[in-house]
Coordinates of N, CA and C in Angstrom, one line a residue:
M1 N -29.5 24.0 -0.7 CA -29.1 25.1 -1.5 C -27.7 25.5 -1.2
R2 N -27.3 25.5 0.1 CA -25.9 25.8 0.4 C -25.0 24.8 -0.1
T3 N -25.5 23.5 -0.2 CA -24.6 22.4 -0.7 C -24.4 22.6 -2.2
S4 N -25.5 23.0 -2.9 CA -25.3 23.2 -4.3 C -24.4 24.4 -4.6
V5 N -24.5 25.4 -3.9 CA -23.6 26.6 -4.1 C -22.2 26.2 -3.8
L6 N -22.0 25.4 -2.7 CA -20.6 25.0 -2.4 C -20.0 24.1 -3.5
F7 N -20.9 23.2 -4.0 CA -20.4 22.3 -5.1 C -20.0 23.1 -6.3
I8 N -20.8 24.0 -6.7 CA -20.5 24.9 -7.9 C -19.3 25.7 -7.7
T9 N -19.1 26.2 -6.5 CA -17.9 27.0 -6.2 C -16.6 26.1 -6.3
M10 N -16.7 24.9 -5.7 CA -15.6 24.0 -5.8 C -15.2 23.6 -7.2
L11 N -16.3 23.4 -8.0 CA -16.1 23.0 -9.4 C -15.4 24.1 -10.2
L12 N -15.9 25.3 -10.0 CA -15.2 26.5 -10.6 C -13.8 26.6 -10.2
I13 N -13.5 26.4 -9.0 CA -12.1 26.5 -8.5 C -11.2 25.4 -9.2
A14 N -11.8 24.2 -9.3 CA -11.1 23.1 -9.9 C -10.8 23.4 -11.4
L15 N -11.8 23.9 -12.1 CA -11.7 24.2 -13.5 C -10.6 25.3 -13.7
G16 N -10.7 26.3 -12.8 CA -9.7 27.4 -12.9 C -8.3 26.9 -12.6
A17 N -8.1 26.0 -11.7 CA -6.8 25.4 -11.4 C -6.3 24.7 -12.6
G18 N -7.2 23.9 -13.3 CA -6.8 23.2 -14.5 C -6.4 24.1 -15.6
A19 N -7.1 25.2 -15.8 CA -6.8 26.1 -16.8 C -5.5 26.8 -16.5
Q20 N -5.3 27.1 -15.2 CA -4.0 27.8 -14.8 C -2.8 26.9 -15.0
G21 N -3.1 25.5 -14.8 CA -2.0 24.6 -15.0 C -1.6 24.4 -16.4
I22 N -2.5 24.5 -17.3 CA -2.2 24.2 -18.7 C -1.7 25.4 -19.5
K23 N -1.9 26.6 -19.0 CA -1.7 27.8 -19.8 C -0.2 28.0 -20.2
D24 N 0.7 27.4 -19.4 CA 2.1 27.5 -19.7 C 2.6 26.4 -20.6
F25 N 1.7 25.5 -21.0 CA 2.1 24.4 -21.9 C 1.8 24.8 -23.3
R26 N 2.6 24.2 -24.2 CA 2.4 24.5 -25.6 C 2.3 23.2 -26.4
P27 N 1.6 23.1 -27.5 CA 1.5 21.9 -28.3 C 2.9 21.4 -28.6
G28 N 3.2 20.2 -28.5 CA 4.5 19.7 -28.8 C 4.6 18.1 -28.8
R29 N 5.8 17.7 -28.9 CA 6.0 16.2 -28.8 C 7.4 15.9 -28.4
Y30 N 7.7 14.7 -27.9 CA 9.0 14.3 -27.6 C 9.3 12.9 -28.1
Y31 N 10.5 12.6 -28.3 CA 11.0 11.3 -28.8 C 11.8 10.6 -27.7
D32 N 11.3 9.5 -27.2 CA 12.1 8.8 -26.1 C 13.3 8.2 -26.7
N33 N 14.1 7.5 -25.8 CA 15.4 6.9 -26.2 C 15.2 5.8 -27.2
S34 N 14.0 5.2 -27.3 CA 13.8 4.2 -28.3 C 13.3 4.7 -29.6
G35 N 13.1 6.1 -29.7 CA 12.6 6.7 -30.9 C 11.1 6.8 -31.0
N36 N 10.4 6.4 -30.0 CA 9.0 6.5 -30.0 C 8.5 8.0 -29.8
R37 N 7.5 8.4 -30.6 CA 7.0 9.7 -30.6 C 5.8 9.8 -29.6
H38 N 5.8 10.9 -28.8 CA 4.8 11.1 -27.8 C 4.2 12.5 -28.0
D39 N 3.0 12.6 -28.5 CA 2.4 13.9 -28.7 C 1.6 14.4 -27.5
G40 N 1.6 15.7 -27.3 CA 0.8 16.3 -26.2 C 1.1 17.8 -26.1
F41 N 1.4 18.2 -24.8 CA 1.7 19.6 -24.5 C 3.0 19.6 -23.6
I42 N 3.8 20.6 -23.9 CA 5.1 20.7 -23.2 C 5.3 22.0 -22.6
K43 N 5.9 22.1 -21.4 CA 6.3 23.3 -20.8 C 7.8 23.2 -20.6
Y44 N 8.6 24.2 -21.2 CA 10.0 24.2 -21.0 C 10.5 25.6 -21.0
K45 N 11.3 25.9 -20.0 CA 12.0 27.2 -19.9 C 13.3 26.9 -19.2
Y46 N 14.4 27.4 -19.8 CA 15.7 27.0 -19.3 C 15.9 27.4 -17.8
N47 N 16.3 26.5 -17.0 CA 16.8 26.7 -15.7 C 17.7 25.6 -15.3
N48 N 18.3 25.7 -14.1 CA 19.3 24.7 -13.8 C 18.7 23.3 -13.3
K49 N 17.4 23.2 -13.4 CA 16.7 21.9 -13.1 C 16.8 21.0 -14.2
R50 N 17.0 21.4 -15.5 CA 17.2 20.6 -16.6 C 16.1 19.6 -16.8
K51 N 14.9 20.1 -17.0 CA 13.8 19.2 -17.2 C 12.7 19.8 -18.0
I52 N 11.9 19.0 -18.6 CA 10.7 19.5 -19.3 C 9.5 18.9 -18.6
Y53 N 8.3 19.5 -18.8 CA 7.1 19.0 -18.3 C 6.2 18.6 -19.5
F54 N 5.6 17.4 -19.4 CA 4.8 16.9 -20.5 C 3.4 16.5 -20.0
R55 N 2.4 16.9 -20.8 CA 1.0 16.4 -20.6 C 0.6 15.7 -21.9
A56 N 0.0 14.5 -21.8 CA -0.5 13.8 -22.9 C -1.8 14.4 -23.4
G57 N -2.5 15.2 -22.6 CA -3.7 15.9 -22.9 C -3.9 17.0 -22.0
P58 N -4.8 17.9 -22.3 CA -5.0 19.1 -21.5 C -5.4 18.8 -20.0
N59 N -6.1 17.7 -19.9 CA -6.5 17.3 -18.5 C -5.7 16.2 -17.9
E60 N -4.7 15.8 -18.6 CA -3.8 14.7 -18.1 C -2.8 15.3 -17.1
K61 N -2.3 14.5 -16.2 CA -1.3 14.9 -15.2 C 0.0 15.1 -15.9
A62 N 0.7 16.2 -15.5 CA 2.0 16.5 -16.1 C 3.1 15.6 -15.5
I63 N 4.0 15.1 -16.3 CA 5.1 14.4 -15.8 C 6.4 15.2 -16.2
S64 N 7.5 15.0 -15.4 CA 8.7 15.7 -15.7 C 9.7 14.7 -16.4
L65 N 10.4 15.2 -17.3 CA 11.4 14.4 -18.1 C 12.7 15.1 -18.1
R66 N 13.8 14.4 -17.8 CA 15.1 14.9 -17.8 C 15.9 14.5 -19.1
P67 N 17.0 15.1 -19.4 CA 17.7 14.7 -20.6 C 18.0 13.3 -20.8
D68 N 18.2 12.5 -19.7 CA 18.4 11.1 -19.9 C 17.2 10.3 -20.3
D69 N 16.0 11.0 -20.2 CA 14.7 10.3 -20.5 C 14.3 10.4 -22.0
L70 N 15.0 11.2 -22.8 CA 14.6 11.4 -24.2 C 15.7 11.8 -25.1
K71 N 15.4 11.7 -26.4 CA 16.4 12.1 -27.4 C 16.2 13.6 -27.8
S72 N 15.0 14.0 -28.0 CA 14.7 15.3 -28.5 C 13.2 15.7 -28.2
F73 N 12.9 17.0 -28.4 CA 11.5 17.4 -28.3 C 11.2 18.6 -29.1
V74 N 10.0 18.8 -29.4 CA 9.6 20.0 -30.3 C 8.5 20.7 -29.5
V75 N 8.6 22.0 -29.5 CA 7.5 22.9 -28.9 C 7.1 23.9 -30.0
K76 N 5.9 23.8 -30.5 CA 5.5 24.6 -31.6 C 6.5 24.5 -32.7
A77 N 7.2 25.6 -33.1 CA 8.1 25.6 -34.2 C 9.6 25.4 -33.8
D78 N 9.8 25.3 -32.5 CA 11.2 25.2 -31.9 C 11.6 23.7 -31.6
S79 N 12.7 23.3 -32.1 CA 13.2 21.9 -31.9 C 14.4 21.9 -30.9
F80 N 14.4 20.9 -30.1 CA 15.5 20.8 -29.1 C 16.0 19.4 -29.2
M81 N 17.3 19.2 -28.9 CA 17.9 17.9 -28.8 C 18.7 17.8 -27.6
V82 N 19.1 16.6 -27.2 CA 19.9 16.3 -26.0 C 21.4 16.3 -26.4
L83 N 22.2 17.1 -25.8 CA 23.7 17.1 -26.0 C 24.2 16.2 -24.9
R84 N 25.1 15.3 -25.2 CA 25.7 14.4 -24.2 C 27.2 14.5 -24.2
N85 N 27.8 14.4 -23.0 CA 29.2 14.4 -22.8 C 29.9 15.6 -23.5
F86 N 29.6 16.8 -23.1 CA 30.2 18.0 -23.8 C 30.8 18.9 -22.7
Y87 N 31.5 19.9 -23.2 CA 32.2 20.8 -22.3 C 31.7 22.2 -22.5
L88 N 31.6 22.9 -21.4 CA 31.2 24.3 -21.5 C 32.4 25.1 -22.1
D89 N 32.0 26.2 -22.7 CA 33.0 27.1 -23.4 C 33.7 28.0 -22.4
R90 N 34.9 27.6 -21.9 CA 35.6 28.4 -21.1 C 37.1 28.0 -21.2
K91 N 38.0 28.9 -20.8 CA 39.4 28.6 -21.0 C 40.0 27.7 -19.9
K92 N 39.4 27.8 -18.7 CA 39.9 27.0 -17.6 C 39.4 25.6 -17.8
P93 N 40.2 24.6 -17.3 CA 39.8 23.2 -17.5 C 38.5 22.8 -16.8
G94 N 37.9 21.8 -17.2 CA 36.7 21.3 -16.5 C 35.5 21.8 -17.3
G95 N 34.3 21.8 -16.5 CA 33.1 22.2 -17.1 C 32.4 21.1 -17.9
R96 N 32.7 19.9 -17.7 CA 32.0 18.8 -18.4 C 30.6 18.7 -18.0
M97 N 29.7 18.5 -19.0 CA 28.3 18.3 -18.8 C 27.9 16.9 -19.3
P98 N 27.3 16.1 -18.5 CA 26.9 14.7 -18.9 C 25.8 14.8 -20.0
A99 N 24.8 15.7 -19.8 CA 23.7 15.8 -20.7 C 22.9 17.0 -20.4
D100 N 22.4 17.7 -21.4 CA 21.5 18.8 -21.3 C 20.8 19.1 -22.6
F101 N 19.7 19.9 -22.5 CA 18.9 20.3 -23.7 C 19.6 21.4 -24.4
A102 N 19.5 21.4 -25.8 CA 20.0 22.5 -26.6 C 19.0 22.8 -27.8
K103 N 18.9 24.0 -28.1 CA 18.0 24.4 -29.2 C 18.7 24.2 -30.6
V104 N 18.0 23.6 -31.5 CA 18.5 23.4 -32.8 C 18.4 24.7 -33.6
V105 N 19.5 25.2 -34.1 CA 19.5 26.4 -34.9 C 19.6 26.1 -36.4
E106 N 20.5 25.2 -36.8 CA 20.6 24.8 -38.2 C 20.7 23.2 -38.2
P107 N 19.7 22.6 -38.7 CA 19.7 21.1 -38.8 C 20.5 20.6 -40.0
G108 N 20.9 19.4 -40.0 CA 21.6 18.8 -41.2 C 22.6 17.8 -40.7
P109 N 23.4 17.3 -41.7 CA 24.5 16.3 -41.3 C 25.4 16.9 -40.3
L110 N 25.6 18.2 -40.4 CA 26.3 19.0 -39.3 C 25.2 19.9 -38.7
T111 N 24.9 19.6 -37.5 CA 23.8 20.4 -36.8 C 24.4 21.4 -35.9
L112 N 23.9 22.7 -36.0 CA 24.3 23.7 -35.1 C 23.2 23.9 -34.0
V113 N 23.6 23.8 -32.7 CA 22.7 24.0 -31.7 C 23.2 25.1 -30.7
R114 N 22.2 25.7 -30.0 CA 22.6 26.7 -29.0 C 22.2 26.2 -27.6
H115 N 23.2 26.2 -26.7 CA 23.0 25.7 -25.4 C 23.0 26.9 -24.4
Y116 N 22.2 26.9 -23.4 CA 22.2 27.9 -22.4 C 22.7 27.3 -21.1
S117 N 23.5 28.0 -20.4 CA 24.0 27.6 -19.1 C 24.1 28.8 -18.1
I118 N 24.2 28.5 -16.9 CA 24.3 29.5 -15.8 C 25.6 29.2 -15.1
Q119 N 26.5 30.1 -15.1 CA 27.8 29.8 -14.5 C 28.3 31.1 -13.7
K120 N 29.2 30.9 -12.8 CA 29.8 32.0 -12.1 C 30.8 32.7 -13.1
S121 N 30.9 34.0 -13.0 CA 31.7 34.8 -13.9 C 33.2 34.4 -13.8
D122 N 33.7 34.0 -12.6 CA 35.1 33.7 -12.4 C 35.5 32.4 -13.0
Y123 N 34.5 31.6 -13.6 CA 34.8 30.4 -14.3 C 35.5 30.7 -15.6
Y124 N 35.3 31.9 -16.2 CA 35.6 32.2 -17.5 C 36.8 33.1 -17.6
G125 N 37.6 32.9 -18.6 CA 38.8 33.8 -18.8 C 38.6 34.9 -19.8
Y126 N 37.3 35.1 -20.2 CA 37.0 36.1 -21.1 C 35.5 36.4 -21.1
A127 N 35.1 37.5 -21.7 CA 33.7 37.9 -21.6 C 32.8 37.0 -22.5
A128 N 32.0 36.2 -22.0 CA 31.2 35.3 -22.7 C 30.0 36.0 -23.3
P129 N 29.4 35.5 -24.4 CA 28.3 36.2 -25.0 C 27.0 36.2 -24.2
T130 N 26.7 37.2 -23.5 CA 25.6 37.3 -22.6 C 25.1 38.7 -22.5
A131 N 23.9 38.8 -22.1 CA 23.3 40.2 -21.9 C 23.8 40.8 -20.6
G132 N 24.1 42.1 -20.7 CA 24.6 42.8 -19.5 C 26.0 42.5 -19.1
N133 N 26.5 43.1 -18.0 CA 27.8 42.8 -17.6 C 28.0 41.5 -17.0
Y134 N 29.1 40.9 -17.3 CA 29.3 39.5 -16.9 C 29.9 39.5 -15.4
V135 N 29.0 39.6 -14.5 CA 29.4 39.7 -13.1 C 28.5 38.7 -12.3
G136 N 29.1 37.9 -11.4 CA 28.3 37.0 -10.5 C 27.8 35.9 -11.4
I137 N 26.5 35.6 -11.2 CA 25.9 34.5 -11.9 C 25.2 35.0 -13.2
E138 N 25.5 34.5 -14.3 CA 24.9 35.0 -15.6 C 24.5 33.8 -16.5
G139 N 23.6 34.1 -17.4 CA 23.2 33.1 -18.4 C 24.1 33.2 -19.6
V140 N 24.6 32.1 -20.0 CA 25.6 32.1 -21.1 C 25.0 31.2 -22.3
K141 N 25.1 31.8 -23.5 CA 24.7 31.0 -24.6 C 25.9 30.6 -25.4
T142 N 25.9 29.3 -25.8 CA 27.1 28.7 -26.5 C 26.6 27.9 -27.7
Y143 N 27.3 28.1 -28.8 CA 27.0 27.3 -30.0 C 27.8 26.0 -29.9
Y144 N 27.2 24.9 -30.4 CA 27.9 23.6 -30.5 C 27.6 23.0 -31.9
L145 N 28.6 22.3 -32.4 CA 28.4 21.6 -33.6 C 28.2 20.1 -33.3
V146 N 27.2 19.5 -33.9 CA 26.9 18.1 -33.6 C 27.0 17.4 -35.0
S147 N 28.0 16.5 -35.1 CA 28.2 15.7 -36.3 C 27.4 14.5 -36.3
L148 N 26.5 14.3 -37.3 CA 25.6 13.2 -37.4 C 26.2 12.2 -38.4
P149 N 26.0 10.9 -38.2 CA 25.2 10.2 -37.1 C 26.0 9.9 -35.8
S150 N 27.3 10.3 -35.7 CA 28.0 9.9 -34.6 C 27.6 10.7 -33.3
N151 N 27.0 11.9 -33.5 CA 26.6 12.7 -32.4 C 27.8 13.3 -31.7
A152 N 29.0 13.3 -32.3 CA 30.2 14.0 -31.7 C 29.9 15.5 -31.5
V153 N 30.3 16.0 -30.4 CA 30.0 17.4 -30.1 C 31.2 18.2 -30.0
T154 N 31.2 19.4 -30.7 CA 32.4 20.3 -30.8 C 31.9 21.7 -30.4
V155 N 32.6 22.2 -29.4 CA 32.2 23.6 -28.9 C 32.7 24.6 -29.9
V156 N 31.9 25.7 -30.1 CA 32.3 26.8 -30.9 C 32.7 27.9 -30.0
N157 N 34.1 28.1 -29.8 CA 34.6 29.0 -28.8 C 34.2 30.5 -29.2
F158 N 33.8 31.2 -28.2 CA 33.5 32.6 -28.4 C 34.7 33.5 -28.5
D159 N 35.8 33.1 -27.7 CA 37.1 33.8 -27.8 C 37.5 33.8 -29.3
R160 N 37.9 35.0 -29.8 CA 38.1 35.2 -31.2 C 39.3 34.4 -31.7
D161 N 40.4 34.3 -30.9 CA 41.6 33.6 -31.3 C 41.3 32.1 -31.3
L162 N 40.6 31.6 -30.3 CA 40.3 30.2 -30.2 C 39.3 29.8 -31.3
F163 N 38.4 30.7 -31.6 CA 37.4 30.5 -32.7 C 38.1 30.3 -34.0
K164 N 39.1 31.2 -34.3 CA 39.8 31.1 -35.6 C 40.6 29.8 -35.7
T165 N 41.3 29.5 -34.7 CA 42.2 28.3 -34.7 C 41.3 27.0 -34.8
N166 N 40.4 26.9 -33.9 CA 39.6 25.6 -33.8 C 38.6 25.5 -35.0
M167 N 37.9 26.5 -35.4 CA 37.0 26.4 -36.4 C 37.6 26.3 -37.8
A168 N 38.7 27.0 -38.0 CA 39.4 26.8 -39.3 C 39.9 25.4 -39.5
S169 N 40.3 24.8 -38.4 CA 40.8 23.4 -38.4 C 39.6 22.5 -38.6
F170 N 38.5 22.7 -38.0 CA 37.3 21.9 -38.1 C 36.8 21.9 -39.5
F171 N 36.8 23.0 -40.2 CA 36.2 23.2 -41.5 C 37.3 23.1 -42.6
S172 N 38.4 22.5 -42.3 CA 39.6 22.5 -43.2 C 39.2 21.7 -44.5
G173 N 38.2 20.8 -44.4 CA 37.8 20.1 -45.6 C 37.1 20.9 -46.6
V174 N 36.7 22.1 -46.2 CA 36.0 23.0 -47.1 C 36.8 24.3 -47.1
P175 N 37.8 24.4 -48.0 CA 38.8 25.6 -48.0 C 38.1 26.9 -48.0
E176 N 37.0 27.0 -48.7 CA 36.3 28.3 -48.8 C 35.9 28.8 -47.5
I177 N 35.4 27.9 -46.6 CA 34.9 28.3 -45.3 C 36.1 28.5 -44.4
A178 N 37.1 27.6 -44.4 CA 38.2 27.8 -43.5 C 39.0 29.1 -43.8
E179 N 39.1 29.5 -45.0 CA 39.8 30.7 -45.3 C 39.1 31.9 -44.8
K180 N 37.8 31.9 -44.9 CA 37.0 33.1 -44.4 C 37.1 33.2 -42.9
I181 N 37.2 32.0 -42.2 CA 37.3 32.0 -40.8 C 38.7 32.6 -40.4
R182 N 39.7 32.1 -41.1 CA 41.1 32.6 -40.8 C 41.2 34.1 -41.0
N183 N 40.5 34.6 -42.1 CA 40.6 36.0 -42.4 C 39.6 36.9 -41.6
G184 N 38.9 36.3 -40.7 CA 38.0 37.1 -39.9 C 36.7 37.5 -40.6
K185 N 36.4 36.9 -41.8 CA 35.1 37.3 -42.4 C 34.0 36.5 -41.8
Y186 N 34.3 35.3 -41.2 CA 33.2 34.6 -40.5 C 33.6 34.6 -39.0
L187 N 32.7 35.1 -38.2 CA 32.9 35.2 -36.8 C 31.9 34.3 -36.1
W188 N 32.0 34.3 -34.7 CA 31.1 33.4 -33.9 C 29.6 33.6 -34.3
E189 N 29.2 34.8 -34.4 CA 27.8 35.1 -34.7 C 27.4 34.7 -36.1
D190 N 28.3 34.4 -37.0 CA 28.0 33.9 -38.3 C 27.8 32.4 -38.5
M191 N 27.9 31.7 -37.3 CA 27.9 30.2 -37.4 C 26.6 29.7 -38.1
P192 N 25.4 30.2 -37.9 CA 24.3 29.7 -38.7 C 24.6 29.7 -40.2
E193 N 25.1 30.8 -40.7 CA 25.5 30.8 -42.2 C 26.6 29.8 -42.5
V194 N 27.6 29.7 -41.7 CA 28.7 28.8 -41.9 C 28.2 27.4 -42.0
V195 N 27.3 26.9 -41.1 CA 26.8 25.6 -41.1 C 25.9 25.3 -42.3
R196 N 25.1 26.3 -42.6 CA 24.2 26.2 -43.7 C 25.0 26.0 -45.0
L197 N 26.1 26.8 -45.2 CA 26.9 26.6 -46.4 C 27.6 25.3 -46.4
Y198 N 28.1 24.9 -45.2 CA 28.8 23.6 -45.2 C 27.9 22.4 -45.6
N199 N 26.7 22.4 -45.0 CA 25.7 21.4 -45.4 C 25.4 21.4 -46.9
Q200 N 25.3 22.6 -47.5 CA 25.1 22.7 -48.9 C 26.2 22.1 -49.7
Q201 N 27.4 22.3 -49.2 CA 28.6 21.8 -49.9 C 28.6 20.3 -49.8
V202 N 28.3 19.7 -48.7 CA 28.2 18.3 -48.5 C 27.2 17.7 -49.4
S203 N 26.0 18.3 -49.4 CA 24.9 17.8 -50.3 C 25.3 17.8 -51.7
N204 N 26.0 18.9 -52.2 CA 26.4 19.0 -53.6 C 27.4 17.9 -54.0
R205 N 28.3 17.6 -53.0 CA 29.3 16.6 -53.3 C 28.6 15.2 -53.4
E206 N 27.6 14.9 -52.6 CA 27.0 13.6 -52.6 C 26.1 13.4 -53.8
N207 N 25.7 14.6 -54.4 CA 24.8 14.5 -55.6 C 25.7 14.5 -56.9

């Protein structure tokens, strides 16, 4: 009798541990560097470990994947891609990142992504877009433009002067956009609209 009770107790503990382990995972998929699709469950929350956790099934063992292991992944309705060889948005030199995950905001021939990083406040020469006062260690969100199919990465500077200069030059092929950037009608926070308009212009030209 005692053996049966002990067995049932251990079984319930094991089942509870399994449920606890899967609860932070969401239905998703990832694409490896060969383009192969892997469906299952993914757990991802930004931190400086730069990894996702993947289960092929609810009862399968979780594996960890780093940016070098895949091209992109999808969790429910959110898509993420791997940025490679890019620079953090700051005025001081340096800040090169070999690879990290970024959330896709506007897909297309020109893709807008949002990257999150954690940096010391004295690395920056201006107030980066973040919640709260920029003191000590803070989370920073940065927009990047990814030109397909080359995957060339361009940072969208938050500093207003740098934004005007660099983005007006980047979009010089579409005068309507470049002029609104120079006139201050398009700001950093308007980048989703800017990229959406740019991709529409490209599509209209091709048709």
